[in-house]
CSV table of C-alpha atoms in Angstrom, one decimal:
chain,number,residue,atom,x,y,z
A,195,SER,CA,289.2,149.9,173.8
A,196,ILE,CA,286.0,148.0,174.6
A,197,PHE,CA,286.8,145.8,171.6
A,198,ASP,CA,290.1,144.7,173.1
A,199,GLU,CA,289.2,141.2,174.3
A,200,GLU,CA,292.2,140.8,176.6
A,201,ASP,CA,290.9,143.5,178.9
A,202,TYR,CA,288.0,141.3,180.0
A,203,SER,CA,288.2,138.3,182.4
A,204,SER,CA,285.9,136.1,180.3
A,205,GLU,CA,284.4,135.7,176.9
A,206,LYS,CA,280.9,136.0,178.4
A,207,GLU,CA,281.7,139.4,179.9
A,208,TYR,CA,283.2,140.5,176.6
A,209,ARG,CA,280.1,139.6,174.7
A,210,LYS,CA,277.9,141.3,177.3
A,211,VAL,CA,279.7,144.6,176.8
A,212,ILE,CA,279.5,144.2,173.0
A,213,ASN,CA,275.7,143.6,173.2
A,214,ASN,CA,275.2,146.5,175.5
A,215,PHE,CA,277.1,148.7,173.1
A,216,LEU,CA,275.0,147.6,170.1
A,217,HIS,CA,271.7,148.1,172.0
A,218,THR,CA,272.9,151.6,172.9
A,219,ILE,CA,273.5,152.3,169.2
A,220,ASP,CA,270.1,151.0,168.3
A,221,ASP,CA,268.4,153.1,170.9
A,222,LEU,CA,270.2,156.2,169.7
A,223,GLU,CA,269.2,155.5,166.1
A,224,GLU,CA,265.6,155.1,167.1
A,225,GLU,CA,265.7,158.4,169.0
A,226,ILE,CA,267.1,160.1,166.0
A,227,LYS,CA,264.5,158.7,163.6
A,228,VAL,CA,261.3,159.0,165.7
A,229,SER,CA,259.4,162.3,165.6
A,230,LEU,CA,256.0,162.8,167.2
A,231,ASP,CA,255.0,164.8,164.2
A,232,ASP,CA,255.7,161.9,162.0
A,233,TYR,CA,254.2,159.0,163.8
A,234,SER,CA,252.1,156.1,162.5
A,235,LEU,CA,249.5,154.0,164.4
A,236,PRO,CA,248.2,150.5,163.6
A,237,GLU,CA,244.7,150.5,162.1
A,238,TRP,CA,243.2,148.9,165.3
A,239,ALA,CA,244.2,151.9,167.3
A,240,ASP,CA,241.6,154.0,165.4
A,241,LYS,CA,238.7,152.4,167.2
A,242,TYR,CA,239.8,153.9,170.5
A,243,ASN,CA,239.0,157.6,170.9
A,244,ILE,CA,240.9,159.7,173.5
A,245,LEU,CA,240.5,163.3,174.6
A,246,THR,CA,238.5,165.2,171.9
A,247,GLU,CA,239.5,162.8,169.1
A,248,LYS,CA,235.8,161.8,168.3
A,249,ASN,CA,234.8,165.5,167.8
A,250,GLU,CA,237.8,166.1,165.6
A,251,LYS,CA,237.0,163.1,163.5
A,252,GLU,CA,233.4,164.4,163.1
A,253,LYS,CA,234.7,167.8,162.0
A,254,ILE,CA,236.9,166.3,159.4
A,255,GLU,CA,234.0,164.2,158.1
A,256,GLU,CA,231.8,167.3,157.7
A,257,LEU,CA,234.7,169.2,156.1
A,258,ASN,CA,235.2,166.4,153.6
A,259,LYS,CA,231.4,166.5,152.7
A,260,GLU,CA,231.7,170.3,152.2
A,261,ILE,CA,234.8,169.8,150.0
A,262,GLU,CA,233.0,167.2,147.9
A,263,LYS,CA,230.0,169.5,147.6
A,264,LEU,CA,232.2,172.4,146.5
A,265,LYS,CA,234.0,170.2,144.0
A,266,ILE,CA,230.6,169.4,142.4
A,267,GLU,CA,229.6,173.0,142.4
A,268,LYS,CA,233.0,174.0,140.8
A,269,GLU,CA,232.6,171.4,138.1
A,270,LYS,CA,229.1,172.7,137.3
A,271,ALA,CA,230.5,176.3,137.2
A,272,GLU,CA,233.3,175.2,134.9
A,273,ASP,CA,230.9,173.4,132.6
A,274,LYS,CA,228.7,176.5,132.4
A,275,LEU,CA,231.7,178.7,131.8
A,276,SER,CA,232.8,176.4,128.9
A,277,SER,CA,229.3,176.5,127.4
A,278,ILE,CA,229.5,180.3,127.4
A,279,GLN,CA,233.0,180.7,126.2
A,280,LYS,CA,232.5,178.4,123.2
A,281,TYR,CA,230.6,181.1,121.4
A,282,LYS,CA,233.9,183.1,121.2
A,283,LEU,CA,234.8,180.6,118.4
A,284,ALA,CA,232.5,182.8,116.2
A,285,PHE,CA,235.2,185.5,116.1
A,286,THR,CA,238.4,183.3,116.4
A,287,THR,CA,238.1,180.3,114.2
A,288,SER,CA,237.4,179.1,110.7
A,289,GLY,CA,236.4,176.0,108.6
A,290,LYS,CA,234.1,173.4,110.1
A,291,GLU,CA,234.6,174.6,113.6
A,292,LEU,CA,233.3,178.0,112.6
A,293,GLU,CA,230.4,176.5,110.7
A,294,THR,CA,229.5,174.4,113.7
A,295,ILE,CA,229.3,177.3,116.1
A,296,ILE,CA,227.3,179.4,113.6
A,297,TYR,CA,224.9,176.5,113.2
A,298,GLU,CA,224.5,176.5,117.0
A,299,ILE,CA,223.9,180.2,117.1
A,300,PHE,CA,221.2,180.0,114.4
A,301,SER,CA,219.6,177.0,116.2
A,302,GLU,CA,219.5,179.0,119.5
A,303,LEU,CA,217.9,181.9,117.7
A,304,GLY,CA,215.1,179.6,116.4
A,305,PHE,CA,216.3,178.9,112.9
A,306,LYS,CA,215.6,175.4,111.6
A,307,SER,CA,218.5,173.7,109.9
A,308,MET,CA,217.7,171.9,106.6
A,309,PRO,CA,219.7,169.0,105.1
A,310,ILE,CA,222.3,169.9,102.5
A,311,GLU,CA,224.2,167.8,100.0
A,312,HIS,CA,228.0,167.3,100.3
A,313,ASN,CA,230.1,170.1,98.9
A,314,ARG,CA,227.1,172.4,98.7
A,315,ALA,CA,226.0,175.5,100.7
A,316,ASP,CA,227.6,175.9,104.2
A,317,GLY,CA,224.1,176.0,105.7
A,318,ILE,CA,220.5,176.1,104.6
A,319,PHE,CA,218.0,177.3,107.2
A,320,GLU,CA,214.3,178.1,107.6
A,321,TYR,CA,212.8,180.9,109.8
A,322,ASN,CA,209.1,181.5,109.8
A,323,ASP,CA,208.8,179.8,106.4
A,324,LEU,CA,211.6,181.9,104.9
A,325,LYS,CA,214.3,179.8,103.3
A,326,ILE,CA,217.9,180.9,103.9
A,327,VAL,CA,221.1,179.9,102.2
A,328,THR,CA,224.4,180.8,103.8
A,329,GLU,CA,228.1,180.9,103.0
A,330,ILE,CA,230.3,180.9,106.1
A,331,LYS,CA,234.0,182.0,105.9
A,332,GLY,CA,236.8,182.6,108.4
A,333,VAL,CA,239.6,184.6,106.8
A,334,ASN,CA,242.8,186.3,107.9
A,335,GLY,CA,241.9,189.6,106.1
A,336,SER,CA,238.7,191.0,104.7
A,337,SER,CA,236.0,189.2,102.7
A,338,ALA,CA,236.2,189.2,98.9
A,339,GLU,CA,233.9,189.2,95.9
A,340,LYS,CA,234.6,185.5,95.3
A,341,HIS,CA,232.8,184.7,98.6
A,342,GLY,CA,229.7,186.5,97.3
A,343,ALA,CA,230.0,184.6,94.0
A,344,GLN,CA,230.2,181.3,95.9
A,345,LEU,CA,227.0,182.3,97.8
A,346,GLU,CA,225.3,183.2,94.6
A,347,LYS,CA,226.1,179.8,93.2
A,348,TRP,CA,224.4,178.1,96.2
A,349,VAL,CA,221.4,180.4,95.6
A,350,SER,CA,221.2,179.4,92.0
A,351,GLU,CA,221.4,175.7,92.9
A,352,PHE,CA,218.7,176.1,95.5
A,353,VAL,CA,216.4,177.9,93.1
A,354,GLU,CA,216.9,175.2,90.5
A,355,LYS,CA,216.1,172.4,93.0
A,356,GLU,CA,213.4,174.0,95.1
A,357,GLY,CA,211.9,176.6,92.8
A,358,ILE,CA,212.0,179.2,95.6
A,359,ILE,CA,214.3,182.2,95.9
A,360,PRO,CA,216.0,182.0,99.3
A,361,LYS,CA,217.4,184.8,101.4
A,362,ALA,CA,221.2,184.8,100.8
A,363,ILE,CA,223.5,185.6,103.8
A,364,LEU,CA,227.3,185.8,103.7
A,365,ILE,CA,228.7,185.3,107.2
A,366,VAL,CA,232.4,186.2,107.5
A,367,ASN,CA,234.8,186.1,110.4
A,368,GLY,CA,237.3,188.7,109.0
A,369,PHE,CA,240.7,189.3,110.4
A,370,ARG,CA,240.2,186.3,112.6
A,371,LYS,CA,243.7,186.2,114.1
A,372,LYS,CA,243.6,189.8,115.3
A,373,ASP,CA,242.3,191.0,118.7
A,374,LEU,CA,238.8,192.5,118.3
A,375,SER,CA,240.2,195.9,119.3
A,376,SER,CA,242.6,195.8,116.4
A,377,ARG,CA,240.1,195.0,113.7
A,378,ASN,CA,239.9,198.5,112.3
A,379,GLU,CA,239.3,197.6,108.6
A,380,ALA,CA,236.0,196.8,107.0
A,381,VAL,CA,235.2,193.1,106.8
A,382,PHE,CA,233.3,193.8,103.5
A,383,PRO,CA,235.3,196.1,101.3
A,384,ASN,CA,233.6,198.5,98.9
A,385,GLN,CA,234.6,196.6,95.8
A,386,MET,CA,232.4,193.6,96.7
A,387,ILE,CA,229.4,195.5,98.2
A,388,GLU,CA,227.9,196.5,94.8
A,389,TYR,CA,228.0,192.9,93.6
A,390,SER,CA,226.3,191.5,96.6
A,391,THR,CA,223.8,194.3,96.9
A,392,LYS,CA,222.6,193.8,93.4
A,393,ARG,CA,221.9,190.2,94.3
A,394,GLU,CA,220.2,191.1,97.5
A,395,HIS,CA,222.7,189.4,99.7
A,396,CYS,CA,223.0,190.2,103.4
A,397,LEU,CA,226.6,190.7,104.5
A,398,ILE,CA,227.2,190.2,108.2
A,399,SER,CA,230.4,189.6,110.2
A,400,THR,CA,230.4,186.8,112.8
A,401,VAL,CA,231.0,189.5,115.5
A,402,GLN,CA,227.7,191.1,114.5
A,403,LEU,CA,225.9,187.7,114.4
A,404,LEU,CA,227.2,187.1,117.9
A,405,GLY,CA,225.9,190.5,118.8
A,406,ILE,CA,222.4,189.6,117.6
A,407,PHE,CA,222.6,186.4,119.6
A,408,ILE,CA,223.7,188.2,122.8
A,409,ASP,CA,221.0,190.9,122.5
A,410,VAL,CA,218.3,188.3,121.9
A,411,LYS,CA,219.5,186.3,124.9
A,412,ASN,CA,219.5,189.4,127.1
A,413,ASN,CA,216.2,190.8,125.7
A,414,PRO,CA,214.0,188.0,124.5
A,415,SER,CA,211.1,190.4,123.9
A,416,LYS,CA,213.1,192.1,121.1
A,417,LYS,CA,213.9,188.8,119.3
A,418,GLU,CA,211.4,189.1,116.4
A,419,GLU,CA,212.3,192.8,115.8
A,420,ILE,CA,216.0,192.1,115.8
A,421,ILE,CA,215.8,189.0,113.5
A,422,THR,CA,213.3,190.7,111.1
A,423,THR,CA,215.7,193.6,110.6
A,424,PHE,CA,218.6,191.2,110.1
A,425,LEU,CA,216.7,189.1,107.5
A,426,ASN,CA,215.4,192.2,105.6
A,427,THR,CA,219.0,193.6,105.2
A,428,ILE,CA,220.3,193.9,101.7
A,429,GLY,CA,224.0,194.8,101.6
A,430,VAL,CA,226.1,195.2,104.8
A,431,TYR,CA,224.3,194.7,108.1
A,432,SER,CA,224.8,197.8,110.2
A,433,GLU,CA,224.1,196.8,113.8
A,434,TYR,CA,226.4,195.4,116.5
A,435,SER,CA,229.6,196.3,114.8
A,436,ASP,CA,231.3,197.6,118.0
A,437,PHE,CA,233.4,194.9,119.8
A,438,LYS,CA,232.8,196.8,123.0
A,439,LEU,CA,229.4,195.2,123.3
A,440,PHE,CA,231.3,192.2,124.6
A,441,LEU,CA,232.9,194.1,127.5
C-alpha cells in the first residue's frame, strides 16, 4: 500500500507520494464538478468580446427591450379587460357592490347622481331634468312586492321633501347565483306587477339594464331613443331580456 511507510527509503519520499496522491484526487474532483455548460466568469471578463459575442449581446439587449414593451402592452390589455369585465357584477353580485356598478352604468349613460341621506333610497338620479328614484336589489330568487313597497316609500319621501313626483325604477338582479342560461323564471312575478304598475314603477332586471348600456355603447346614435323608452316604461321593461345578447 502507498500508505505503508516502511516501503519508502525516506520520510521525504513518503510525503511526496502522499502529496501526489492528494493532488490527483483534487484534480479528479475538479474534472467531475466542472461542466462547460455551467461555467462562471469574473465580471472583468465581460469587457472583452470574442468571436460574435458583441453581436449576441446587442441581440439580447434588443430582445429585453421588446420584452419590456410587451409587458407594458400586456398590463394595458389586462387593465382594459378588467375595466370591461367589472360590468358583469351587474348580474352576479348584490348589496353595495351591486349598487356601485349600477351607479357606474347610470353615470356612463349620462345620468347625474344626486346626494342621498343615509338609509334612504339606493340611488337618486337626474336625466334631462327628470328626477329618478331607484331601489336596487340582488336576490337569489325573484323580486317581491316588498321591494316595490320599499321603492314607493322612497318616492313618498322624495315627494315630501322636493315637492316633485320622480320616476320610480326598481332594479333587480334576480336569481343572481345562477348561470344566465339557467335563469328561466320571471324576475318580476305576476303577483307584484299590478302593485308596481298602479304606482307607475318601472321594473327592470340588471341584465336588461346592462343590455341598455351595451347597446348605447355600441350604437351611440340610438342613445336618446333607448333611454326615452326605458324611462317611459310603466310596469315590466320588455327589451334586452335575452342573455344571448352577451354572447
